[in-house]
Amino acid sequence: MKSIIVFASGAGSNFSSIMQYAKTTDTFSIALLVVNKEDAPVIQLAKEQAIPVLLLNKETFNSTEWIATLTAYQPSLIVLAGFLWKLPEHLVNAFPNKIINIHPALLPKYGGKGMYGMRVHQAVKDAKENESGITIHYVNEKYDEGEVILQKKISVDSNDNIESVSSKIQQLEHEWFAKTIEEI
Ligand code: GAR
């Protein structure tokens, strides 16, 4: 059984789907949740399942002092599931090829700083794209630029609004993220 560490800072729907999936397999389990907002709903989800939670402020996050805490869990993978801070270089370097992220668009389009959540779907609609999707990729020291592991598409038409795009994307994320983690 391998251990993964999940970083999240939002509602936690991806964290929740990974957690549910982990219960059905003996390949991996979630050893730790790292969060950067004390009121993030995802914290409660972890606590309900007795998963330890590490809450960080920006100063600690950018320091090297807490990296040993992560290393102690010997994670096979670090998974960013709606975590919006850019990772400091020393953190990326401490876990080469072991950090992955999910992005709610077809990178390299609609990625980079400030591109998250509904802003991404708004940009897709504004550009009148007829498709969007999800990208699961390795993380390097630049936003959303690491090697792509998996992309899946949805169609977008004039009847879609950003909420319907968001909901289709979320379904794809929940369908593919945990499976991809297991595969890796
Ligand atoms: C997900 O849609 C994820 O793709 C996105 O944040 C959402 C988190 O939702 N990540 C980014 O936009 C990264 N740039 P969740 O908290 O319900 O899992």
Short mmCIF file of C-alpha atoms and ligand atoms in Angstrom, two decimals:
data_model
loop_
_atom_site.label_atom_id
_atom_site.label_comp_id
_atom_site.label_asym_id
_atom_site.label_seq_id
_atom_site.Cartn_x
_atom_site.Cartn_y
_atom_site.Cartn_z
CA MET A 1 0.00 0.00 0.00
CA LYS A 2 1.46 3.35 -1.07
CA SER A 3 0.90 6.67 0.67
CA ILE A 4 -0.11 9.89 -1.02
CA ILE A 5 -0.32 13.40 0.35
CA VAL A 6 -3.07 15.68 -0.95
CA PHE A 7 -2.84 19.49 -1.03
CA ALA A 8 -6.20 21.27 -1.26
CA SER A 9 -7.70 24.59 -0.27
CA GLY A 10 -11.29 24.62 -1.39
CA ALA A 11 -14.54 22.72 -1.27
CA GLY A 12 -12.68 19.44 -1.52
CA SER A 13 -14.88 17.59 -4.00
CA ASN A 14 -11.77 16.08 -5.64
CA PHE A 15 -10.26 15.25 -2.26
CA SER A 16 -13.52 13.54 -1.38
CA SER A 17 -13.64 11.50 -4.57
CA ILE A 18 -9.98 10.44 -4.13
CA MET A 19 -10.73 9.50 -0.51
CA GLN A 20 -13.77 7.40 -1.53
CA TYR A 21 -11.75 5.68 -4.24
CA ALA A 22 -8.89 4.94 -1.85
CA LYS A 23 -11.34 3.02 0.35
CA THR A 24 -12.05 0.64 -2.53
CA THR A 25 -8.44 -0.23 -3.37
CA ASP A 26 -5.38 -1.53 -1.59
CA THR A 27 -2.98 0.34 -3.86
CA PHE A 28 -2.90 3.68 -2.06
CA SER A 29 -4.22 5.65 0.90
CA ILE A 30 -4.19 9.32 1.85
CA ALA A 31 -1.62 9.85 4.61
CA LEU A 32 -2.01 13.61 5.02
CA LEU A 33 -4.02 16.61 3.84
CA VAL A 34 -2.13 19.90 3.50
CA VAL A 35 -4.33 23.03 3.50
CA ASN A 36 -3.70 26.74 3.38
CA LYS A 37 -7.04 28.09 4.62
CA GLU A 38 -8.30 27.42 8.11
CA ASP A 39 -11.95 27.64 7.01
CA ALA A 40 -11.61 25.37 3.97
CA PRO A 41 -14.49 22.84 3.95
CA VAL A 42 -12.02 20.14 2.88
CA ILE A 43 -10.62 20.08 6.45
CA GLN A 44 -13.85 18.69 7.84
CA LEU A 45 -13.92 15.97 5.18
CA ALA A 46 -10.45 14.81 6.23
CA LYS A 47 -11.25 14.93 9.94
CA GLU A 48 -14.35 12.79 9.45
CA GLN A 49 -12.09 10.08 8.02
CA ALA A 50 -9.33 10.58 10.62
CA ILE A 51 -6.87 11.80 7.99
CA PRO A 52 -4.26 14.12 9.58
CA VAL A 53 -4.41 17.76 8.47
CA LEU A 54 -1.47 20.16 8.21
CA LEU A 55 -2.55 23.83 8.03
CA LEU A 56 0.08 26.20 6.68
CA ASN A 57 0.40 29.95 6.36
CA LYS A 58 2.29 31.50 3.47
CA GLU A 59 5.46 32.11 5.46
CA THR A 60 5.78 28.51 6.62
CA PHE A 61 4.74 27.26 3.19
CA ASN A 62 7.61 29.08 1.52
CA SER A 63 10.16 28.00 4.12
CA THR A 64 12.10 24.74 4.07
CA GLU A 65 11.36 23.85 7.68
CA TRP A 66 8.23 21.77 7.08
CA ILE A 67 9.52 19.68 4.15
CA ALA A 68 10.78 17.06 6.62
CA THR A 69 7.18 16.64 7.81
CA LEU A 70 6.19 15.62 4.30
CA THR A 71 9.24 13.41 3.80
CA ALA A 72 8.43 11.55 7.02
CA TYR A 73 5.28 10.19 5.37
CA GLN A 74 7.38 8.77 2.50
CA PRO A 75 4.75 9.75 -0.06
CA SER A 76 4.77 8.00 -3.43
CA LEU A 77 2.87 10.96 -4.82
CA ILE A 78 1.89 14.48 -3.82
CA VAL A 79 -1.44 15.43 -5.35
CA LEU A 80 -2.64 19.01 -5.80
CA ALA A 81 -6.43 18.95 -5.79
CA GLY A 82 -7.53 22.56 -6.01
CA PHE A 83 -4.44 24.02 -4.35
CA LEU A 84 -3.78 27.50 -5.68
CA TRP A 85 -0.42 28.61 -4.29
CA LYS A 86 2.60 28.21 -6.51
CA LEU A 87 4.96 25.65 -5.02
CA PRO A 88 8.39 26.97 -4.01
CA GLU A 89 11.24 25.53 -6.04
CA HIS A 90 12.79 23.69 -3.09
CA LEU A 91 9.54 21.79 -2.56
CA VAL A 92 9.33 20.79 -6.24
CA ASN A 93 12.98 19.73 -6.13
CA ALA A 94 12.47 17.69 -2.96
CA PHE A 95 9.95 15.43 -4.79
CA PRO A 96 11.11 15.10 -8.39
CA ASN A 97 8.40 13.64 -10.66
CA LYS A 98 6.22 12.97 -7.65
CA ILE A 99 3.92 16.00 -7.66
CA ILE A 100 0.84 16.14 -9.88
CA ASN A 101 -1.91 18.71 -10.35
CA ILE A 102 -5.37 18.76 -11.87
CA HIS A 103 -6.40 21.77 -13.94
CA PRO A 104 -9.96 22.40 -15.17
CA ALA A 105 -9.05 23.17 -18.81
CA LEU A 106 -7.08 21.76 -21.71
CA LEU A 107 -3.58 23.08 -21.00
CA PRO A 108 -1.61 24.86 -22.36
CA LYS A 109 -4.75 26.92 -22.94
CA TYR A 110 -6.32 28.71 -19.98
CA GLY A 111 -3.54 28.04 -17.48
CA GLY A 112 -1.09 30.15 -15.53
CA LYS A 113 -1.29 32.54 -12.61
CA GLY A 114 -4.82 33.61 -11.67
CA MET A 115 -6.43 30.90 -13.82
CA TYR A 116 -8.48 28.79 -11.45
CA GLY A 117 -12.05 27.68 -10.85
CA MET A 118 -14.79 29.72 -12.53
CA ARG A 119 -12.28 32.16 -14.06
CA VAL A 120 -11.09 29.35 -16.29
CA HIS A 121 -14.62 28.49 -17.47
CA GLN A 122 -15.42 32.16 -18.03
CA ALA A 123 -12.33 32.51 -20.24
CA VAL A 124 -13.35 29.40 -22.20
CA LYS A 125 -16.86 30.83 -22.77
CA ASP A 126 -15.53 34.29 -23.67
CA ALA A 127 -13.30 32.72 -26.31
CA LYS A 128 -16.34 30.81 -27.69
CA GLU A 129 -14.48 27.51 -27.47
CA ASN A 130 -16.48 24.49 -28.54
CA GLU A 131 -14.61 22.20 -26.16
CA SER A 132 -12.88 22.23 -22.81
CA GLY A 133 -11.72 19.53 -20.45
CA ILE A 134 -9.32 18.53 -17.72
CA THR A 135 -5.56 18.19 -17.59
CA ILE A 136 -3.66 16.09 -15.08
CA HIS A 137 0.03 16.97 -15.22
CA TYR A 138 3.32 16.83 -13.37
CA VAL A 139 4.21 19.98 -11.46
CA ASN A 140 7.37 21.92 -12.08
CA GLU A 141 8.40 25.35 -10.81
CA LYS A 142 6.18 27.14 -13.36
CA TYR A 143 2.39 27.37 -13.13
CA ASP A 144 0.62 24.69 -15.17
CA GLU A 145 3.60 23.89 -17.41
CA GLY A 146 4.72 20.42 -16.33
CA GLU A 147 4.43 17.32 -18.50
CA VAL A 148 0.85 16.30 -19.30
CA ILE A 149 -0.24 12.89 -17.97
CA LEU A 150 -3.87 12.82 -19.10
CA GLN A 151 -6.42 15.06 -20.82
CA LYS A 152 -10.13 14.40 -21.24
CA LYS A 153 -12.56 16.59 -23.17
CA ILE A 154 -16.14 17.81 -22.95
CA SER A 155 -18.03 19.72 -25.60
CA VAL A 156 -19.17 23.29 -24.98
CA ASP A 157 -21.96 24.88 -27.00
CA SER A 158 -23.93 28.11 -26.99
CA ASN A 159 -26.45 26.67 -24.51
CA ASP A 160 -23.74 26.17 -21.91
CA ASN A 161 -23.09 28.75 -19.20
CA ILE A 162 -20.10 28.69 -16.89
CA GLU A 163 -22.05 26.69 -14.30
CA SER A 164 -22.90 23.93 -16.76
CA VAL A 165 -19.31 23.86 -18.04
CA SER A 166 -18.08 23.70 -14.45
CA SER A 167 -20.40 20.83 -13.64
CA LYS A 168 -19.32 18.79 -16.70
CA ILE A 169 -15.66 19.43 -15.85
CA GLN A 170 -16.19 18.41 -12.24
CA GLN A 171 -17.74 15.12 -13.35
CA LEU A 172 -14.69 14.41 -15.51
CA GLU A 173 -12.36 15.28 -12.65
CA HIS A 174 -14.14 12.89 -10.30
CA GLU A 175 -14.16 10.16 -12.91
CA TRP A 176 -10.45 10.36 -13.80
CA PHE A 177 -8.34 11.83 -11.01
CA ALA A 178 -8.29 8.93 -8.54
CA LYS A 179 -7.91 6.35 -11.33
CA THR A 180 -4.92 8.26 -12.67
CA ILE A 181 -3.35 8.48 -9.23
CA GLU A 182 -3.71 4.72 -8.89
CA GLU A 183 -2.24 4.17 -12.33
CA ILE A 184 0.83 6.29 -11.55
C1 GAR B 1 -10.96 21.82 -9.36
O1 GAR B 1 -11.87 22.07 -10.40
C2 GAR B 1 -9.54 21.93 -9.88
O2 GAR B 1 -9.42 21.54 -11.22
C3 GAR B 1 -9.29 23.41 -9.73
O3 GAR B 1 -9.85 23.73 -8.49
C4 GAR B 1 -11.04 22.94 -8.31
C5 GAR B 1 -11.09 22.42 -6.89
O4 GAR B 1 -12.35 21.92 -6.61
N1 GAR B 1 -7.89 23.70 -9.78
C6 GAR B 1 -7.40 24.76 -10.41
O5 GAR B 1 -8.11 25.60 -10.94
C7 GAR B 1 -5.87 24.84 -10.42
N2 GAR B 1 -5.42 25.91 -11.21
P1 GAR B 1 -12.59 21.01 -5.33
O6 GAR B 1 -12.10 21.78 -4.10
O7 GAR B 1 -14.07 20.80 -5.28
O8 GAR B 1 -11.85 19.73 -5.52
#
